[in-house]
Tab-separated table of C-alpha atoms in Angstrom:
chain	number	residue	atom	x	y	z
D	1	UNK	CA	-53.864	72.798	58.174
D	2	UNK	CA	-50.719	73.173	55.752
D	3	UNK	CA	-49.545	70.746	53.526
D	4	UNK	CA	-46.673	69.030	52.825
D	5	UNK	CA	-43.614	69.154	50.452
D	6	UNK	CA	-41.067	66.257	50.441
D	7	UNK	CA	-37.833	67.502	48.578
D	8	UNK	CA	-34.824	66.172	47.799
D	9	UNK	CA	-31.401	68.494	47.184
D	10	UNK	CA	-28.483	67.471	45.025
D	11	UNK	CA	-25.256	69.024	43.744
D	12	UNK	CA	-21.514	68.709	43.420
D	13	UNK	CA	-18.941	68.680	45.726
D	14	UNK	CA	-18.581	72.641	47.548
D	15	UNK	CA	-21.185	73.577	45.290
D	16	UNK	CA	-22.842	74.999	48.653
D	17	UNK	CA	-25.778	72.451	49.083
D	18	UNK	CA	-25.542	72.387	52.809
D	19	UNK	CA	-24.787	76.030	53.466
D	20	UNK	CA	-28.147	76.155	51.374
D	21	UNK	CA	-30.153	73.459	53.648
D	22	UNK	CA	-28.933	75.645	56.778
D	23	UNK	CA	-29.774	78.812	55.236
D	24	UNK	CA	-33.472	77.562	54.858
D	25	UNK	CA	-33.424	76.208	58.178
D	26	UNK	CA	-31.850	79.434	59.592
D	27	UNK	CA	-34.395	82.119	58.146
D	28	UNK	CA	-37.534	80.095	58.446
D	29	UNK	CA	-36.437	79.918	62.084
D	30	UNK	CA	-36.463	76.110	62.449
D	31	UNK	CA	-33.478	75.686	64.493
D	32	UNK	CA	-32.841	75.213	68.106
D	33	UNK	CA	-31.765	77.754	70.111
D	34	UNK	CA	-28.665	75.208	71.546
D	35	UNK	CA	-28.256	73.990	68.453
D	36	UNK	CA	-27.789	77.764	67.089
D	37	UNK	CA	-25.626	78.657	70.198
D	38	UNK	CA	-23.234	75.684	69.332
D	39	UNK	CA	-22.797	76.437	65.425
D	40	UNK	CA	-21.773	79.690	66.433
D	41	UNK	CA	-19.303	78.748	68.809
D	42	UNK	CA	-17.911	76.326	66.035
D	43	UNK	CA	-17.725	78.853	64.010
D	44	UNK	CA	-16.028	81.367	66.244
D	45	UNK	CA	-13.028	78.458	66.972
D	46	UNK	CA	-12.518	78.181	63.247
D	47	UNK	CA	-12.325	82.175	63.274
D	48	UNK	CA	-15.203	83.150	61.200
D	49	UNK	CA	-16.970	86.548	61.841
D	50	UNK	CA	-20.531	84.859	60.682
D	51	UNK	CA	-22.072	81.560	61.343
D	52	UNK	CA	-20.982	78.491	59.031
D	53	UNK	CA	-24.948	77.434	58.204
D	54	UNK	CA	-23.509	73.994	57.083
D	55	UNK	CA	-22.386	73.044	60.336
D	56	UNK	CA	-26.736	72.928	60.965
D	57	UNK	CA	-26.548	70.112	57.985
D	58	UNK	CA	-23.350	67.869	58.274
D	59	UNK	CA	-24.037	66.171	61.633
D	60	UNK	CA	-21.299	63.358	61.429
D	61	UNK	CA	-17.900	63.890	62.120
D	62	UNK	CA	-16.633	62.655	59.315
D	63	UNK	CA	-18.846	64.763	57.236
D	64	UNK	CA	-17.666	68.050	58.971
D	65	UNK	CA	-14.006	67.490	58.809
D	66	UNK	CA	-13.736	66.498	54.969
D	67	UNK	CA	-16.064	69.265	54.376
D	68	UNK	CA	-18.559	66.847	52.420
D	69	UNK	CA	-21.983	65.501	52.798
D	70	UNK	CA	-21.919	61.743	53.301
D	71	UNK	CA	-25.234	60.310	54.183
D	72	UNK	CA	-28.411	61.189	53.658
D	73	UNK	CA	-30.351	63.417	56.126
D	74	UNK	CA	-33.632	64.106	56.985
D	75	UNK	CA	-34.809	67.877	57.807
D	76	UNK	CA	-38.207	68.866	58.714
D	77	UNK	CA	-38.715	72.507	58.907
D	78	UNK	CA	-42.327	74.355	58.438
D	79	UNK	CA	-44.122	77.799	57.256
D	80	UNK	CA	-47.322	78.892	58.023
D	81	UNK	CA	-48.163	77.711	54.577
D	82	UNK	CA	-46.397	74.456	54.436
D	83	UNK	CA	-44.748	71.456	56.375
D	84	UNK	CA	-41.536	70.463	54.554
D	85	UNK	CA	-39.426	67.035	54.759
D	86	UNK	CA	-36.032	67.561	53.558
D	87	UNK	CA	-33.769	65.180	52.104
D	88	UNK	CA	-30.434	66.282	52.428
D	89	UNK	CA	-27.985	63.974	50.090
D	90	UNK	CA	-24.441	63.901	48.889
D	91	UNK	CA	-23.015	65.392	46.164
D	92	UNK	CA	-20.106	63.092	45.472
D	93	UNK	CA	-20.026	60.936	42.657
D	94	UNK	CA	-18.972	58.110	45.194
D	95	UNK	CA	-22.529	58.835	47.104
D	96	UNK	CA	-24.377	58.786	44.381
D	97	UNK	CA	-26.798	56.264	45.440
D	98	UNK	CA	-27.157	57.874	48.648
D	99	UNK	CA	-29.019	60.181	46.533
D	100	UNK	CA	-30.965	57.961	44.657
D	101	UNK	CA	-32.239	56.672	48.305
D	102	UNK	CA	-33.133	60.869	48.900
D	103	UNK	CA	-34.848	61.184	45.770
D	104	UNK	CA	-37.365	58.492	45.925
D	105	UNK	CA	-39.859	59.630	47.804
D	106	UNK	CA	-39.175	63.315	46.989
D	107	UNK	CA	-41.926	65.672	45.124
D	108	UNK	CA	-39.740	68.050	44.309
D	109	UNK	CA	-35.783	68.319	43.657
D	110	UNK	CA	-33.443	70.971	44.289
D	111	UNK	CA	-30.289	70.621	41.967
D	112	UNK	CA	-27.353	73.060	42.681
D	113	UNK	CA	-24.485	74.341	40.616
D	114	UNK	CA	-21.949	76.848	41.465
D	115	UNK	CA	-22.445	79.944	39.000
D	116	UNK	CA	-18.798	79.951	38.130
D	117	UNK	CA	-18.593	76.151	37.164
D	118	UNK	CA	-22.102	76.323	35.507
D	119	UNK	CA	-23.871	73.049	34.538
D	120	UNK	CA	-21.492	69.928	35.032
D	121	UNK	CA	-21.360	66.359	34.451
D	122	UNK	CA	-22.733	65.322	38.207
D	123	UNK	CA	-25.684	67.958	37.428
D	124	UNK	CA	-26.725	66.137	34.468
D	125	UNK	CA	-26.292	63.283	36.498
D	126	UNK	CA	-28.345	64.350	38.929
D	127	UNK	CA	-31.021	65.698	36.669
D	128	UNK	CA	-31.238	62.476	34.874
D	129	UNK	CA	-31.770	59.827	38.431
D	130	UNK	CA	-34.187	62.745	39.345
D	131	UNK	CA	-36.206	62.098	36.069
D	132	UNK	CA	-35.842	58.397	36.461
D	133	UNK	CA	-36.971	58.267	39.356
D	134	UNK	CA	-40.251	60.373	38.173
D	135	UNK	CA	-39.627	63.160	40.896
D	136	UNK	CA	-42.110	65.656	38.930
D	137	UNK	CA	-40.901	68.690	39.127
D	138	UNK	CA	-36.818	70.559	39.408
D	139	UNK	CA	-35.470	73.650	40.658
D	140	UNK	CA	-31.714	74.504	39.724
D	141	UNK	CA	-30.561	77.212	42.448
D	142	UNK	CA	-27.825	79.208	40.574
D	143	UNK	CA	-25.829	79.475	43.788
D	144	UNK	CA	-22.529	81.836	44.527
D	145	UNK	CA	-24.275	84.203	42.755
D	146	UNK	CA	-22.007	86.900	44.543
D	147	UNK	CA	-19.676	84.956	43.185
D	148	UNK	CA	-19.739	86.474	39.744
D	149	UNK	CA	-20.996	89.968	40.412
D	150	UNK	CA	-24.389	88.859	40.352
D	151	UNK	CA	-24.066	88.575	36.517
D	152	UNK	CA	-27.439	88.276	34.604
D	153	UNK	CA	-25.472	86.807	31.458
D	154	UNK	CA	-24.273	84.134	33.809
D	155	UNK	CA	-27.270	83.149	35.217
D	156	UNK	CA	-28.958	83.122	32.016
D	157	UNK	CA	-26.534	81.084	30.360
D	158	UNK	CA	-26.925	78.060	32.646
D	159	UNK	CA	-30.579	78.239	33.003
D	160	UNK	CA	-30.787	77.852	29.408
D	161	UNK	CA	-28.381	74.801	29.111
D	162	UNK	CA	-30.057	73.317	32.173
D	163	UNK	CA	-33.327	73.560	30.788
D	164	UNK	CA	-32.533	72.036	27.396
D	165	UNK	CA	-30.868	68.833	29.849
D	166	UNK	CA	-34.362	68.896	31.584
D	167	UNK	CA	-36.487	69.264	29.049
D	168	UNK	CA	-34.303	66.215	26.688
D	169	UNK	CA	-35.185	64.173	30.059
D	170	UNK	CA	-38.955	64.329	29.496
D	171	UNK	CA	-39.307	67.699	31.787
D	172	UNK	CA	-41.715	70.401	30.582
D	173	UNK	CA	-40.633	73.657	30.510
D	174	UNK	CA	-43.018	75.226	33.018
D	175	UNK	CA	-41.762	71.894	35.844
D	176	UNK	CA	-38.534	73.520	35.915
D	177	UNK	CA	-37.745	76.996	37.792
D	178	UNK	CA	-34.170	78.687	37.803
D	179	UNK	CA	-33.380	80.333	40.356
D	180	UNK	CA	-30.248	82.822	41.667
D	181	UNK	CA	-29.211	82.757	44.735
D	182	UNK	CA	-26.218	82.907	47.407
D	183	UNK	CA	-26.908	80.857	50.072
D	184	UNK	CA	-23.544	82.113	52.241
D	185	UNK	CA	-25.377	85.537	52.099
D	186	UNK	CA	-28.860	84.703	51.622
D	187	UNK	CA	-30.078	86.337	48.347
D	188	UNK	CA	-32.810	84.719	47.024
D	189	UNK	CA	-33.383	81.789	49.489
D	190	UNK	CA	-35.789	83.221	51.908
D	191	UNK	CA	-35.705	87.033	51.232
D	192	UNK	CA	-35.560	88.775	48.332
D	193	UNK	CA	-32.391	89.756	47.075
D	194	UNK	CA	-32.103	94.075	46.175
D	195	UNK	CA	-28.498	92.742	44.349
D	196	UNK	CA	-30.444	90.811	41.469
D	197	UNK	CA	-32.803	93.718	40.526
D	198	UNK	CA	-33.025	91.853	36.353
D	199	UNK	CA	-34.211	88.738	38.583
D	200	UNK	CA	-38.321	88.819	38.964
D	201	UNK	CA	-39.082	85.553	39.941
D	202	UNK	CA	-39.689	83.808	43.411
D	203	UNK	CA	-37.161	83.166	46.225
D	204	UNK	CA	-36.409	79.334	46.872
D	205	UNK	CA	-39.019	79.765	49.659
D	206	UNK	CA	-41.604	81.341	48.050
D	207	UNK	CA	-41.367	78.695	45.548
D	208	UNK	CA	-41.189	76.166	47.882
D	209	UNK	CA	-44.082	77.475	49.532
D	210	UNK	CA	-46.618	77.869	46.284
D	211	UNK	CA	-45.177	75.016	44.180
D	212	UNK	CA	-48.301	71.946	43.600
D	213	UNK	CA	-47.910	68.896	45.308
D	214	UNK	CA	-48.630	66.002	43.648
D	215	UNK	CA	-51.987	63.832	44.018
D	216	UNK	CA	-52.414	62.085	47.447
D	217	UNK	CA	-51.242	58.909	47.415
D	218	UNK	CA	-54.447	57.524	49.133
D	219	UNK	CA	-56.023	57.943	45.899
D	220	UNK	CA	-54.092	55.222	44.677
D	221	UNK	CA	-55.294	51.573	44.398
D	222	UNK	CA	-54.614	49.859	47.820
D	223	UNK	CA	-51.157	48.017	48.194
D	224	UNK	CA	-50.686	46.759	51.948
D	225	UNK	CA	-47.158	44.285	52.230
D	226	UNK	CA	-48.110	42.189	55.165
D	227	UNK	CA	-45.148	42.215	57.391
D	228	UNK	CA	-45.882	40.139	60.214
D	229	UNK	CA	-49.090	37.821	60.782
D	230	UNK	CA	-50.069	38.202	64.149
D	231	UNK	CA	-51.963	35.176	65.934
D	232	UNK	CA	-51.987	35.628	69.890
D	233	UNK	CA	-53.098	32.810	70.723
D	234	UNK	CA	-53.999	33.332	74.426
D	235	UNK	CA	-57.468	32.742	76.039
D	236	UNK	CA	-58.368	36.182	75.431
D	237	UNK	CA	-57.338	35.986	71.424
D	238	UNK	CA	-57.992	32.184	70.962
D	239	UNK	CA	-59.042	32.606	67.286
D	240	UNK	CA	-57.213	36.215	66.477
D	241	UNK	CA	-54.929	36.724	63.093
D	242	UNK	CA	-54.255	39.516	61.859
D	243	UNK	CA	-52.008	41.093	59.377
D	244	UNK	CA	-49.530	43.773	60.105
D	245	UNK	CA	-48.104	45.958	58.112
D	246	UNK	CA	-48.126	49.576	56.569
D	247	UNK	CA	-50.263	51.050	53.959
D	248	UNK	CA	-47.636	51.460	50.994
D	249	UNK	CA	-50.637	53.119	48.755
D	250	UNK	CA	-54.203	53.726	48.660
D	251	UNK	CA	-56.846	53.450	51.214
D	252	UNK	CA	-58.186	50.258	52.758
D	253	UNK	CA	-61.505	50.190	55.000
D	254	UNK	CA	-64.011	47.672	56.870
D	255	UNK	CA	-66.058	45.768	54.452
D	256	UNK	CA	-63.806	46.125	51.466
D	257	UNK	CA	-63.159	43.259	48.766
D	258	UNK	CA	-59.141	42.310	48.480
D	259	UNK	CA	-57.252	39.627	46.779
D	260	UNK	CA	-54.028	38.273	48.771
D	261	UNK	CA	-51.064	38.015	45.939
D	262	UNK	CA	-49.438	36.373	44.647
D	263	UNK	CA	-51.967	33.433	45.415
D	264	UNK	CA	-54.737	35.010	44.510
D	265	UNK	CA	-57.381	34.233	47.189
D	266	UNK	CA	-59.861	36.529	48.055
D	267	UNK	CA	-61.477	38.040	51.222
D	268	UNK	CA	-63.186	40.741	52.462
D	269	UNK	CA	-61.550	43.032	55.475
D	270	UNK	CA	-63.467	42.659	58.956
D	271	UNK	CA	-61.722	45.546	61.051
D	272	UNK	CA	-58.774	47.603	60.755
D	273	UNK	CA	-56.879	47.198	64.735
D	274	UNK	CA	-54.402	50.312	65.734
D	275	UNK	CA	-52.479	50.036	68.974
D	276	UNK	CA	-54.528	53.257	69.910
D	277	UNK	CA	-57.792	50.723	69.354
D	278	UNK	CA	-59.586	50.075	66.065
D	279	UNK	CA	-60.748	51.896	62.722
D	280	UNK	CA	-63.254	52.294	60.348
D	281	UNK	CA	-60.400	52.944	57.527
D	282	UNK	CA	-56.509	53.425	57.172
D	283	UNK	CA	-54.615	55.683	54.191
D	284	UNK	CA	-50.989	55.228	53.098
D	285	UNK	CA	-48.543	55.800	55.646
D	286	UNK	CA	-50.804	54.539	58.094
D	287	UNK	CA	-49.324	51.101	60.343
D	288	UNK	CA	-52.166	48.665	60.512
D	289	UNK	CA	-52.896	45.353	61.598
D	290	UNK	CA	-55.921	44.023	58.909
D	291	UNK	CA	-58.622	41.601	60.076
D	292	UNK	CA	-60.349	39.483	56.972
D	293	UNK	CA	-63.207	37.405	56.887
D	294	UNK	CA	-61.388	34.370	56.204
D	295	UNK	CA	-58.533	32.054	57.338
D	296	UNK	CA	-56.194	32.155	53.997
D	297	UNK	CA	-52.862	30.926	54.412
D	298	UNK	CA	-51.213	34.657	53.987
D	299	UNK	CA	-47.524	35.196	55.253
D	300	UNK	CA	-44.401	37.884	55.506
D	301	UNK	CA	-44.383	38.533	51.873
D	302	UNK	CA	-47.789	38.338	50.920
D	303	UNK	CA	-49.252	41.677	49.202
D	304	UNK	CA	-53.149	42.597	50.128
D	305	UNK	CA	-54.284	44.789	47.137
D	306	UNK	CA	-57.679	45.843	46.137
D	307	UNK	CA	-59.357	43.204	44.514
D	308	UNK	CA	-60.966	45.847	41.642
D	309	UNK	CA	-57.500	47.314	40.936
D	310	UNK	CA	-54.709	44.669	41.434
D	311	UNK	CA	-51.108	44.567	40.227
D	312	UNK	CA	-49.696	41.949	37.778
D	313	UNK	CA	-48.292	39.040	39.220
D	314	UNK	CA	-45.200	37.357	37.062
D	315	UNK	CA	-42.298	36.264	37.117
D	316	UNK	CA	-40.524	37.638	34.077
D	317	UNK	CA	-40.529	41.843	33.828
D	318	UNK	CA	-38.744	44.484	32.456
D	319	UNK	CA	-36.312	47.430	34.172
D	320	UNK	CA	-34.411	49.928	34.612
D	321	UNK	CA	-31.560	50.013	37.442
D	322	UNK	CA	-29.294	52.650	38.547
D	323	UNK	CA	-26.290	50.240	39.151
D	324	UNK	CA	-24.496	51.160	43.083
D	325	UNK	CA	-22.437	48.461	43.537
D	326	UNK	CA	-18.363	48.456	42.400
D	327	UNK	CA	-18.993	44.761	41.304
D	328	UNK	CA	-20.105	45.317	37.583
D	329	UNK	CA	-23.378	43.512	36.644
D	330	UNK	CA	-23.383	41.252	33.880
D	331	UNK	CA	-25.953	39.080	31.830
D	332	UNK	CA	-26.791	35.949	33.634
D	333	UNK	CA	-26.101	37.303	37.085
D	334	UNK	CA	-28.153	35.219	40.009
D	335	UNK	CA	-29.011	38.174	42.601
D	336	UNK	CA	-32.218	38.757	44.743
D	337	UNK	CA	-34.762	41.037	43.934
D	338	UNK	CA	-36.635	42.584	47.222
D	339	UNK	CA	-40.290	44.267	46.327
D	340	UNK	CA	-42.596	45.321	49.491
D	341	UNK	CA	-42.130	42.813	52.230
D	342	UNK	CA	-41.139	39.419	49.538
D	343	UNK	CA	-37.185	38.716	48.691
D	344	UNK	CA	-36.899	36.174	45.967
D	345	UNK	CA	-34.138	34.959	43.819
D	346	UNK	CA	-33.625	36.329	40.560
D	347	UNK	CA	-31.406	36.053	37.408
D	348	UNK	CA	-30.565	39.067	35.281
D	349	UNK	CA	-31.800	37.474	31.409
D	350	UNK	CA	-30.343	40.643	29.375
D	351	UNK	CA	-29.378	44.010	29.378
D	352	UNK	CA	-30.947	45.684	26.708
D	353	UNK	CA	-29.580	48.863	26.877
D	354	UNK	CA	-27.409	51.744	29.182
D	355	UNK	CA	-28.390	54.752	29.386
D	356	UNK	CA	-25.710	57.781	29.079
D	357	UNK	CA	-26.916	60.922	31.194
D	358	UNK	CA	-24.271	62.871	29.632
D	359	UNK	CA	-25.236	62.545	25.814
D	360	UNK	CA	-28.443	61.644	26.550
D	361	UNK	CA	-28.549	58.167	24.447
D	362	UNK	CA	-28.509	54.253	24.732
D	363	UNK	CA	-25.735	51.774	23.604
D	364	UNK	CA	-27.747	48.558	22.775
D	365	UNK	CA	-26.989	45.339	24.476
D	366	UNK	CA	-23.992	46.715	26.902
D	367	UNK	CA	-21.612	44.168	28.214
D	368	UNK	CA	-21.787	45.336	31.873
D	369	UNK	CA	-23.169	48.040	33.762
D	370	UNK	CA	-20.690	49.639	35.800
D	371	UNK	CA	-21.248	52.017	39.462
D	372	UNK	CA	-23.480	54.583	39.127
D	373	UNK	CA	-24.618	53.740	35.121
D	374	UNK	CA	-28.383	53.140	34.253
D	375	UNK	CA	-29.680	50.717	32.180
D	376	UNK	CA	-32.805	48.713	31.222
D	377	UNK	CA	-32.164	45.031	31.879
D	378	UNK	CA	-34.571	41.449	31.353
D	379	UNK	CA	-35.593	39.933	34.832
D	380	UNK	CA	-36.895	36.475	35.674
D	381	UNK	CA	-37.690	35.553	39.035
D	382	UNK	CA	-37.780	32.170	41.218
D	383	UNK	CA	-41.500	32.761	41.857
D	384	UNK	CA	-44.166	34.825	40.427
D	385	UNK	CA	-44.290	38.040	42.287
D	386	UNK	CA	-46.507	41.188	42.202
D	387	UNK	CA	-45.951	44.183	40.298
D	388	UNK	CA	-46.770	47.655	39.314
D	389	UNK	CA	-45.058	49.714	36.645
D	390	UNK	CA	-42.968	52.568	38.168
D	391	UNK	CA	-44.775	55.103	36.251
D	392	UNK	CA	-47.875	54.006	37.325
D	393	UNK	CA	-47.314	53.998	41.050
D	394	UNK	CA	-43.959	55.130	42.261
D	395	UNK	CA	-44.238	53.334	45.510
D	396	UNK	CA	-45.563	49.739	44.747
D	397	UNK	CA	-43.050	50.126	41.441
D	398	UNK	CA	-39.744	50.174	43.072
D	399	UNK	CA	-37.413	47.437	44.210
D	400	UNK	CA	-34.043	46.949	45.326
D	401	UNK	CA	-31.529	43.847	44.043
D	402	UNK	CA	-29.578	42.783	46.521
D	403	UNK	CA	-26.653	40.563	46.151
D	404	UNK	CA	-27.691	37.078	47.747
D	405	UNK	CA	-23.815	36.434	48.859
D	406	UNK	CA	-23.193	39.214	51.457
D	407	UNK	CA	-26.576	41.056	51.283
D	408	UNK	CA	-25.449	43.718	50.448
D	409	UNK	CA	-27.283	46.448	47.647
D	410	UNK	CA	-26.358	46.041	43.923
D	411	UNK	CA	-29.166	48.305	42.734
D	412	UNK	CA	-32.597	50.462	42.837
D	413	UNK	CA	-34.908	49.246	40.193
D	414	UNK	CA	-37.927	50.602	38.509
D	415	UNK	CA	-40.189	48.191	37.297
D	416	UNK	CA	-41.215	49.074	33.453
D	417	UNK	CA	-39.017	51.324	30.616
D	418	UNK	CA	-39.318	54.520	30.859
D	419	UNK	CA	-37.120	56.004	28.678
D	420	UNK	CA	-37.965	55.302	25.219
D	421	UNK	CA	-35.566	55.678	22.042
D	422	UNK	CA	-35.472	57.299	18.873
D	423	UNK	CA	-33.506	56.716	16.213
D	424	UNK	CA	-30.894	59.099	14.263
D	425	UNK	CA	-31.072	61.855	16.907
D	426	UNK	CA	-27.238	63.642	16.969
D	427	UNK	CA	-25.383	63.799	20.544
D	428	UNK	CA	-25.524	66.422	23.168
D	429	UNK	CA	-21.754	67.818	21.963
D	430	UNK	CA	-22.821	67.558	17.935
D	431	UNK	CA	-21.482	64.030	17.162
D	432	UNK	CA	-23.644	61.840	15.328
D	433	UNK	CA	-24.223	58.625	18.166
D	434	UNK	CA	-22.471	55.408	17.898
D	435	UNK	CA	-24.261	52.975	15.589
D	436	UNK	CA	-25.847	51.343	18.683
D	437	UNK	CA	-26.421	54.244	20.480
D	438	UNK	CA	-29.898	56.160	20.263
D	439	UNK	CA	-30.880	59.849	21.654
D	440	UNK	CA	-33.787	59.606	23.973
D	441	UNK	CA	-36.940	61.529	23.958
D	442	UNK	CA	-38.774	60.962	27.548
D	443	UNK	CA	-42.872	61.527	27.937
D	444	UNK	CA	-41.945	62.962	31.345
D	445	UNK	CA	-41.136	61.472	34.410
C-alpha cells in the first residue's frame, strides 16, 4: 500500500502555479476523460492549438475569467508509489491567508517563481508562513524555464538566493530542492527534460514520489475534542453517553487511562462505537464516538487527552499570528480565540514583536499588526483552556481568533515563539536594522 504526501503550492500572480497543478494531474493521468474532453474544447474556443492545463485547476468562474486562483482547492491524484493530497492556493497578496489555510496541514510545499522575475517579495512571503507554519520541507520549481533559453546561470542564481531566504528561516540545506521546470511544456514536472542537459537532479514527480514523509501522527499523544455528547435516551440506550468527535492526534483504545480538560477528571475508555459497529482502537483522522467508565460532566468543548501525556491547561500563553483581517489589531483588543472544539473570549495583553519576512527581523513592541504581517503577541483568556506548543504538535497547537462582533476570522495562531532573535545581525539588503529591530535565526520549522 502507498503512502501519502499532503502538499501545499504557492506563488505569485501568472507565475504558472495552476498550469503546474494541471500539468501533474495531466501526466500522472489523474484526470477524467469528460473533464479532459471539456478543457480541450475550452481551449479550442479561446483558439489555442494545445490544452490550457489550468483550466483542470481554476474551477470557479470567477477564477477562470480574471485568470487568478482564488480559493483554495483540494486535488488528489496518485502513483504507484504514492497517494497525494494537493492543496492548490492563491498567489495574490490579497489571498494570502487562503494560503495559510493550504499550508497547514501540508508536509511538503511547492513555492513557484517565474525564472525571469526570480525570487520576489510574495516568495519570501511565502517561504516565511511556510516555515511558520513548520511545513518541514520546500521545493522552489524554477518555472518558464523556456522562458529564458533554459539558462543554467539563471536558474542558479535564484536557487542560491532562495536558499539563503530558506535557510535564514530555520530550513536546512538538504530540506530544500530547486528545481527547473516549464510547466506549459512539461520539462521537468513529470518527465525528464533533454533541454536542461547541466540539470541532474529529480523531476517534480520523482521528487514528489521519493521525498520522506513525516512521522505518523498516531504516534502522537492522544488529543480527541469532543464535539457532541451523545445520550439516546430511548429504552434501548436508557443509560448510553458517549462522546463524539474526531481523533485530532494520537491513538486512543479500550482500557486506556484519559484525563477530560480542562477539568481535569479522570476515566478510563470502555469502547470505542463507529457507525460501521465498534472498535478495539481509533488513530487520528479517525470519527469516533468514546465510551468511559464514568459519568463526568464532559461537554462540546471538552478535550480527552491521554492522561500520561497531557497538554497544559492556562489561561495566559504566548503567540505568533499571521494577521488576515483589514481591521488592524492592536494591544488590548477583546476577540475570541477558537482551539479544537472550545471558543472562549480573549484579550490581546501585548504585542511583543512583528516579524518582517522581507528583511528577515523583528521591530519590538509594534503598534499594530496590519493584513497579512506576523507577529508574536501576549494572550489571556476568559477561562483556562488546553494547550500544546505549535512546535510540539502542529495539530493540537493551532488556533484561530475570531472577531466576537461579526464572527468573522482575524487570524491563525500558533501557540508558543518560534522564531527567536539575535541581536546586531545586519538586514537582508546590507543596512544595519532599526534599533528595535533584530535579524532572526530559526532552529527549523
Amino acid at each position: 500500500m502507498s503512502d501519502l504526501l499532503r502538499l501545499a503550492t504557492a506563488g505569485s500572480v501568472d507565475d504558472g502555479k495552476s498550469t503546474l497543478v494541471g500539468r501533474l494531474l495531466y501526466d500522472t493521468k489523474s484526470v477524467l476523460a469528460d473533464t479532459l474532453d471539456a478543457v480541450h474544447r475550452a481551449s479550442a474556443d479561446r483558439g489555442l492549438t494545445t490544452p490550457d492545463l489550468s483550466l483542470l485547476v481554476d474551477g470557479l468562474r470567477s477564477e477562470r475569467e480574471q485568470g487568478i486562483t482564488i480559493d483554495v482547492a483540494y486535488r488528489y491524484f496518485a502513483t504507484p508509489k504514492r497517494s497525494f493530497v494537493l492543496a492548490d492556493t492563491p498567489g495574490h497578496v490579497q489571498y494570502t491567508r487562503n494560503t495559510v489555510t493550504g499550508a497547514s496541514t501540508a508536509q511538503l510545499g511547492v513555492l513557484l517563481v517565474d525564472a525571469r522575475k526570480g525570487v520576489i517579495e510574495q516568495t519570501r512571503r511565502h517561504a516565511a508562513v511556510l516555515a511558520l507554519l513548520g511545513v518541514p520541507r520546500l521545493v522552489l520549481a524554477v518555472n518558464k524555464i523556456d522562458l529564458v533559453d533554459f539558462d543554467e546561470l539563471t536558474f542558479t542564481r535564484i536557487a542560491k538566493e532562495f536558499t539563503a531566504h530558506a535557510t535564514a528561516l530555520g530550513y536546512d540545506e538538504d530540506a530544500v530542492v530547486e528545481i527547473p521546470v516549464s510547466a506549459l511544456a512539461g520539462d521537468n514536472v513529470v518527465e525528464r527534460s533533454t533541454r536542461t542537459p547541466w540539470y541532474d537532479g529529480p523531476t517534480l514527480l520523482e521528487h514528489l514520489e521519493s521525498v520522506p514523509v513525516e512521522s505518523d501522527p498516531r504516534d502522537a499523544p492522544l488529543r480527541f475534542p469532543v464535539q457532541y455528547v451523545i445520550r439516546p435516551r430511548t429504552p434501548e440506550h436508557p443509560d448510553y453517553r458517549g462522546y463524539a468527535g474526531q481523533v485530532s492526534a494520537g491513538t486512543v483504545r479500550v482500557g486506556d487511562e484519559v484525563v477530560v480538560l480542562p477539568g481535569g477528571l479522570r476515566s478510563t475508555v470502555t469502547g470505542i462505537d463507529t457507525a460501521d459497529g465498534p472498535l478495539e482502537e481509533a488513530a487520528a483522522g479517525q470519527s469516533v464516538t468514546l465510551l468511559l467508565a464514568h459519568d463526568l460532566d464532559i461537554a462540546r468543548g471538552d478535550l480527552i487527552a491521554g492522561a500520561t501525556r497531557p497538554p497544559r491547561v492556562t489561561d495566559e500563553f504566548d503567540a505568533t499570528v499571521c494577521w488576515l483581517s483589514e481591521k488592524a489589531l492592536t494591544p488590548g483588543a477583546r476577540v475570541l480565540v477558537k482551539t479544537g472544539t472550545r471558543t472562549v473570549q480573549a484579550i490581546v495583553t501585548e504585542l511583543r514583536t512583528r516579524f518582517d519576512e522581507q528583511r528577515l527581523a523583528t521591530t519590538d513592541a509594534p503598534g499594530s499588526l496590519s493584513l497579512n504581517e506576523i507577529g508574536q503577541v501576549a494572550l489571556r483568556t476568559a477561562e483556562p483552556i488546553p494547550v500544546d506548543d505549535y512546535a510540539e504538535d502542529r495539530r493540537t497547537g493551532a488556533f484561530l481568533v475570531i472577531d466576537a462582533g461579526d464572527g468573522s476570522t482575524l487570524a491563525a495562531g500558533l501557540v508558543g515563539a518560534p522564531l527567536p532573535e539575535v541581536d546586531g545581525v545586519d538586514d537582508a539588503d546590507g543596512d544595519t536594522a532599526e534599533p528595535d529591530s533584530h535579524a532572526l535565526v530559526s532552529p527549523g520549522p
